[in-house]
PDB file of C-alpha atoms in Angstrom:
ATOM      1  CA  UNK A   1      65.429  15.766  38.511  1.00 91.00           C
ATOM      2  CA  UNK A   2      66.991  19.161  37.942  1.00 94.00           C
ATOM      3  CA  UNK A   3      63.787  21.125  37.418  1.00 95.00           C
ATOM      4  CA  UNK A   4      65.654  24.294  36.429  1.00 96.00           C
ATOM      5  CA  UNK A   5      67.356  22.456  33.556  1.00 96.00           C
ATOM      6  CA  UNK A   6      64.086  20.781  32.546  1.00 96.00           C
ATOM      7  CA  UNK A   7      62.169  24.061  32.339  1.00 97.00           C
ATOM      8  CA  UNK A   8      65.045  25.921  30.686  1.00 97.00           C
ATOM      9  CA  UNK A   9      65.254  23.197  28.032  1.00 97.00           C
ATOM     10  CA  UNK A  10      61.541  23.553  27.293  1.00 97.00           C
ATOM     11  CA  UNK A  11      62.155  27.114  26.118  1.00 97.00           C
ATOM     12  CA  UNK A  12      63.736  25.544  23.038  1.00 97.00           C
ATOM     13  CA  UNK A  13      62.190  22.071  22.784  1.00 96.00           C
ATOM     14  CA  UNK A  14      58.592  22.923  23.749  1.00 97.00           C
ATOM     15  CA  UNK A  15      57.986  26.692  23.943  1.00 97.00           C
ATOM     16  CA  UNK A  16      54.232  26.281  24.480  1.00 97.00           C
ATOM     17  CA  UNK A  17      54.736  24.132  27.578  1.00 98.00           C
ATOM     18  CA  UNK A  18      57.455  26.507  28.809  1.00 98.00           C
ATOM     19  CA  UNK A  19      55.070  29.461  28.425  1.00 98.00           C
ATOM     20  CA  UNK A  20      52.349  27.554  30.282  1.00 98.00           C
ATOM     21  CA  UNK A  21      54.641  26.743  33.211  1.00 98.00           C
ATOM     22  CA  UNK A  22      55.936  30.285  33.521  1.00 98.00           C
ATOM     23  CA  UNK A  23      52.766  32.288  32.897  1.00 97.00           C
ATOM     24  CA  UNK A  24      49.612  30.336  33.802  1.00 97.00           C
ATOM     25  CA  UNK A  25      48.085  30.285  37.266  1.00 97.00           C
ATOM     26  CA  UNK A  26      46.655  26.960  38.430  1.00 97.00           C
ATOM     27  CA  UNK A  27      45.325  25.544  41.677  1.00 95.00           C
ATOM     28  CA  UNK A  28      48.486  23.678  42.662  1.00 93.00           C
ATOM     29  CA  UNK A  29      46.797  21.249  45.072  1.00 89.00           C
ATOM     30  CA  UNK A  30      43.149  21.327  43.976  1.00 89.00           C
ATOM     31  CA  UNK A  31      43.034  17.669  42.970  1.00 88.00           C
ATOM     32  CA  UNK A  32      43.910  16.780  46.559  1.00 83.00           C
ATOM     33  CA  UNK A  33      41.447  19.090  48.324  1.00 78.00           C
ATOM     34  CA  UNK A  34      40.107  17.394  51.456  1.00 73.00           C
ATOM     35  CA  UNK A  35      42.522  14.503  50.903  1.00 72.00           C
ATOM     36  CA  UNK A  36      45.791  13.887  52.746  1.00 63.00           C
ATOM     37  CA  UNK A  37      44.965  16.654  55.208  1.00 64.00           C
ATOM     38  CA  UNK A  38      45.036  19.414  52.603  1.00 60.00           C
ATOM     39  CA  UNK A  39      42.412  22.136  52.844  1.00 62.00           C
ATOM     40  CA  UNK A  40      39.832  22.813  50.159  1.00 73.00           C
ATOM     41  CA  UNK A  41      41.100  26.409  49.933  1.00 84.00           C
ATOM     42  CA  UNK A  42      42.825  26.813  46.558  1.00 89.00           C
ATOM     43  CA  UNK A  43      46.593  27.345  46.439  1.00 90.00           C
ATOM     44  CA  UNK A  44      46.879  29.505  43.343  1.00 94.00           C
ATOM     45  CA  UNK A  45      50.264  29.856  41.714  1.00 95.00           C
ATOM     46  CA  UNK A  46      52.415  29.083  38.713  1.00 97.00           C
ATOM     47  CA  UNK A  47      54.691  26.116  38.275  1.00 96.00           C
ATOM     48  CA  UNK A  48      57.607  28.533  37.908  1.00 97.00           C
ATOM     49  CA  UNK A  49      57.658  31.521  40.255  1.00 96.00           C
ATOM     50  CA  UNK A  50      60.134  33.659  42.129  1.00 95.00           C
ATOM     51  CA  UNK A  51      60.429  34.378  45.834  1.00 91.00           C
ATOM     52  CA  UNK A  52      60.326  37.978  47.071  1.00 91.00           C
ATOM     53  CA  UNK A  53      64.121  38.040  46.898  1.00 90.00           C
ATOM     54  CA  UNK A  54      64.244  36.681  43.338  1.00 92.00           C
ATOM     55  CA  UNK A  55      65.003  32.998  43.982  1.00 91.00           C
ATOM     56  CA  UNK A  56      63.355  30.797  41.337  1.00 94.00           C
ATOM     57  CA  UNK A  57      60.998  28.062  42.529  1.00 93.00           C
ATOM     58  CA  UNK A  58      60.005  25.314  40.087  1.00 95.00           C
ATOM     59  CA  UNK A  59      57.064  23.148  41.175  1.00 93.00           C
ATOM     60  CA  UNK A  60      55.519  19.982  39.881  1.00 93.00           C
ATOM     61  CA  UNK A  61      52.587  18.361  41.593  1.00 89.00           C
ATOM     62  CA  UNK A  62      50.089  15.717  40.569  1.00 89.00           C
ATOM     63  CA  UNK A  63      47.544  17.834  42.448  1.00 90.00           C
ATOM     64  CA  UNK A  64      47.510  20.738  39.974  1.00 95.00           C
ATOM     65  CA  UNK A  65      44.177  21.546  38.326  1.00 95.00           C
ATOM     66  CA  UNK A  66      42.713  24.575  36.541  1.00 96.00           C
ATOM     67  CA  UNK A  67      41.425  27.318  38.808  1.00 94.00           C
ATOM     68  CA  UNK A  68      37.702  26.930  39.452  1.00 89.00           C
ATOM     69  CA  UNK A  69      35.683  28.349  36.549  1.00 91.00           C
ATOM     70  CA  UNK A  70      38.779  29.227  34.523  1.00 94.00           C
ATOM     71  CA  UNK A  71      37.490  29.751  30.953  1.00 95.00           C
ATOM     72  CA  UNK A  72      40.702  28.145  29.637  1.00 97.00           C
ATOM     73  CA  UNK A  73      40.290  24.948  31.706  1.00 96.00           C
ATOM     74  CA  UNK A  74      40.396  22.570  28.742  1.00 97.00           C
ATOM     75  CA  UNK A  75      43.695  24.009  27.513  1.00 97.00           C
ATOM     76  CA  UNK A  76      45.142  23.985  31.046  1.00 98.00           C
ATOM     77  CA  UNK A  77      44.209  20.322  31.541  1.00 97.00           C
ATOM     78  CA  UNK A  78      45.877  19.484  28.220  1.00 98.00           C
ATOM     79  CA  UNK A  79      49.063  21.306  29.274  1.00 98.00           C
ATOM     80  CA  UNK A  80      49.076  19.573  32.664  1.00 98.00           C
ATOM     81  CA  UNK A  81      48.803  16.236  30.856  1.00 97.00           C
ATOM     82  CA  UNK A  82      51.679  17.200  28.550  1.00 97.00           C
ATOM     83  CA  UNK A  83      53.796  18.115  31.573  1.00 97.00           C
ATOM     84  CA  UNK A  84      53.062  14.796  33.255  1.00 95.00           C
ATOM     85  CA  UNK A  85      53.910  12.877  30.080  1.00 96.00           C
ATOM     86  CA  UNK A  86      57.168  14.799  29.578  1.00 96.00           C
ATOM     87  CA  UNK A  87      58.272  14.105  33.146  1.00 94.00           C
ATOM     88  CA  UNK A  88      57.271  10.436  32.963  1.00 93.00           C
ATOM     89  CA  UNK A  89      59.280  10.081  29.755  1.00 95.00           C
ATOM     90  CA  UNK A  90      62.391  11.240  31.615  1.00 93.00           C
ATOM     91  CA  UNK A  91      61.838   9.323  34.873  1.00 91.00           C
ATOM     92  CA  UNK A  92      63.349   5.990  33.734  1.00 91.00           C
ATOM     93  CA  UNK A  93      66.674   7.706  33.006  1.00 92.00           C
ATOM     94  CA  UNK A  94      66.918   9.390  36.416  1.00 90.00           C
ATOM     95  CA  UNK A  95      69.409   8.045  38.947  1.00 86.00           C
ATOM     96  CA  UNK A  96      68.122   5.802  41.686  1.00 86.00           C
ATOM     97  CA  UNK A  97      69.976   5.165  44.901  1.00 83.00           C
ATOM     98  CA  UNK A  98      69.370   3.526  48.227  1.00 82.00           C
ATOM     99  CA  UNK A  99      69.926   5.277  51.509  1.00 82.00           C
ATOM    100  CA  UNK A 100      71.367   3.090  54.223  1.00 86.00           C
ATOM    101  CA  UNK A 101      70.969   3.626  57.926  1.00 83.00           C
ATOM    102  CA  UNK A 102      72.733   6.830  58.906  1.00 85.00           C
ATOM    103  CA  UNK A 103      72.783   8.247  55.355  1.00 87.00           C
ATOM    104  CA  UNK A 104      71.621  11.802  54.807  1.00 82.00           C
ATOM    105  CA  UNK A 105      70.142  13.236  51.620  1.00 81.00           C
ATOM    106  CA  UNK A 106      70.532  16.972  51.083  1.00 83.00           C
ATOM    107  CA  UNK A 107      68.859  18.679  48.139  1.00 83.00           C
ATOM    108  CA  UNK A 108      67.705  22.066  46.964  1.00 87.00           C
ATOM    109  CA  UNK A 109      63.942  21.826  47.282  1.00 83.00           C
ATOM    110  CA  UNK A 110      63.398  24.878  45.045  1.00 86.00           C
ATOM    111  CA  UNK A 111      65.380  23.309  42.214  1.00 91.00           C
ATOM    112  CA  UNK A 112      64.908  19.546  42.477  1.00 90.00           C
ATOM    113  CA  UNK A 113      61.866  17.450  41.783  1.00 88.00           C
ATOM    114  CA  UNK A 114      62.226  14.334  43.857  1.00 80.00           C
ATOM    115  CA  UNK A 115      60.328  11.305  44.932  1.00 77.00           C
ATOM    116  CA  UNK A 116      60.787   7.760  46.041  1.00 73.00           C
ATOM    117  CA  UNK A 117      59.889   4.307  44.943  1.00 75.00           C
ATOM    118  CA  UNK A 118      57.675   2.150  47.119  1.00 76.00           C
ATOM    119  CA  UNK A 119      59.315   0.281  49.978  1.00 73.00           C
ATOM    120  CA  UNK A 120      58.517  -2.014  52.874  1.00 80.00           C
ATOM    121  CA  UNK A 121      59.569  -1.756  56.463  1.00 80.00           C
ATOM    122  CA  UNK A 122      59.823   1.131  58.862  1.00 80.00           C
ATOM    123  CA  UNK A 123      60.170   4.616  57.469  1.00 72.00           C
ATOM    124  CA  UNK A 124      61.471   7.427  59.604  1.00 74.00           C
ATOM    125  CA  UNK A 125      61.857  10.891  58.159  1.00 71.00           C
ATOM    126  CA  UNK A 126      63.442  13.845  59.882  1.00 72.00           C
ATOM    127  CA  UNK A 127      63.479  17.107  57.995  1.00 72.00           C
ATOM    128  CA  UNK A 128      66.007  19.823  58.712  1.00 73.00           C
ATOM    129  CA  UNK A 129      65.749  23.067  56.809  1.00 75.00           C
ATOM    130  CA  UNK A 130      68.972  24.956  56.174  1.00 73.00           C
ATOM    131  CA  UNK A 131      69.127  28.387  54.615  1.00 72.00           C
ATOM    132  CA  UNK A 132      72.122  29.661  52.760  1.00 71.00           C
ATOM    133  CA  UNK A 133      73.203  33.280  53.099  1.00 69.00           C
ATOM    134  CA  UNK A 134      71.515  34.102  49.766  1.00 65.00           C
ATOM    135  CA  UNK A 135      68.234  32.309  50.573  1.00 59.00           C
ATOM    136  CA  UNK A 136      65.147  34.467  50.441  1.00 53.00           C
TER     137      UNK A 136
END
């Protein structure tokens, strides 16, 4: 999914959710603390942030939770639920494709939300990070 387009569209279609994503700090991986090898130390950030050089990063994680003792926790949980529902509403319309042996998938990890459907058989993943001349 083109996360930039999704968030930009929210500015018009759902300004409250757009404001939440661009201005509210959450614990991005708190729901997964001590699971899947992730530390219990909070990773505080916003869903939409910018690198030091100004490159926009748009995140979406099922692990996001309100920051511990945040007085606005109820509202944050409601917004996280709204985000999940909005993304799940779009998921059926997203393209699906199958990679065959030797195929390579290249994507902009700052811009794209991506995932995979379940599969059987061997799974080998090799990750190569490439930086463009304007990467920050």
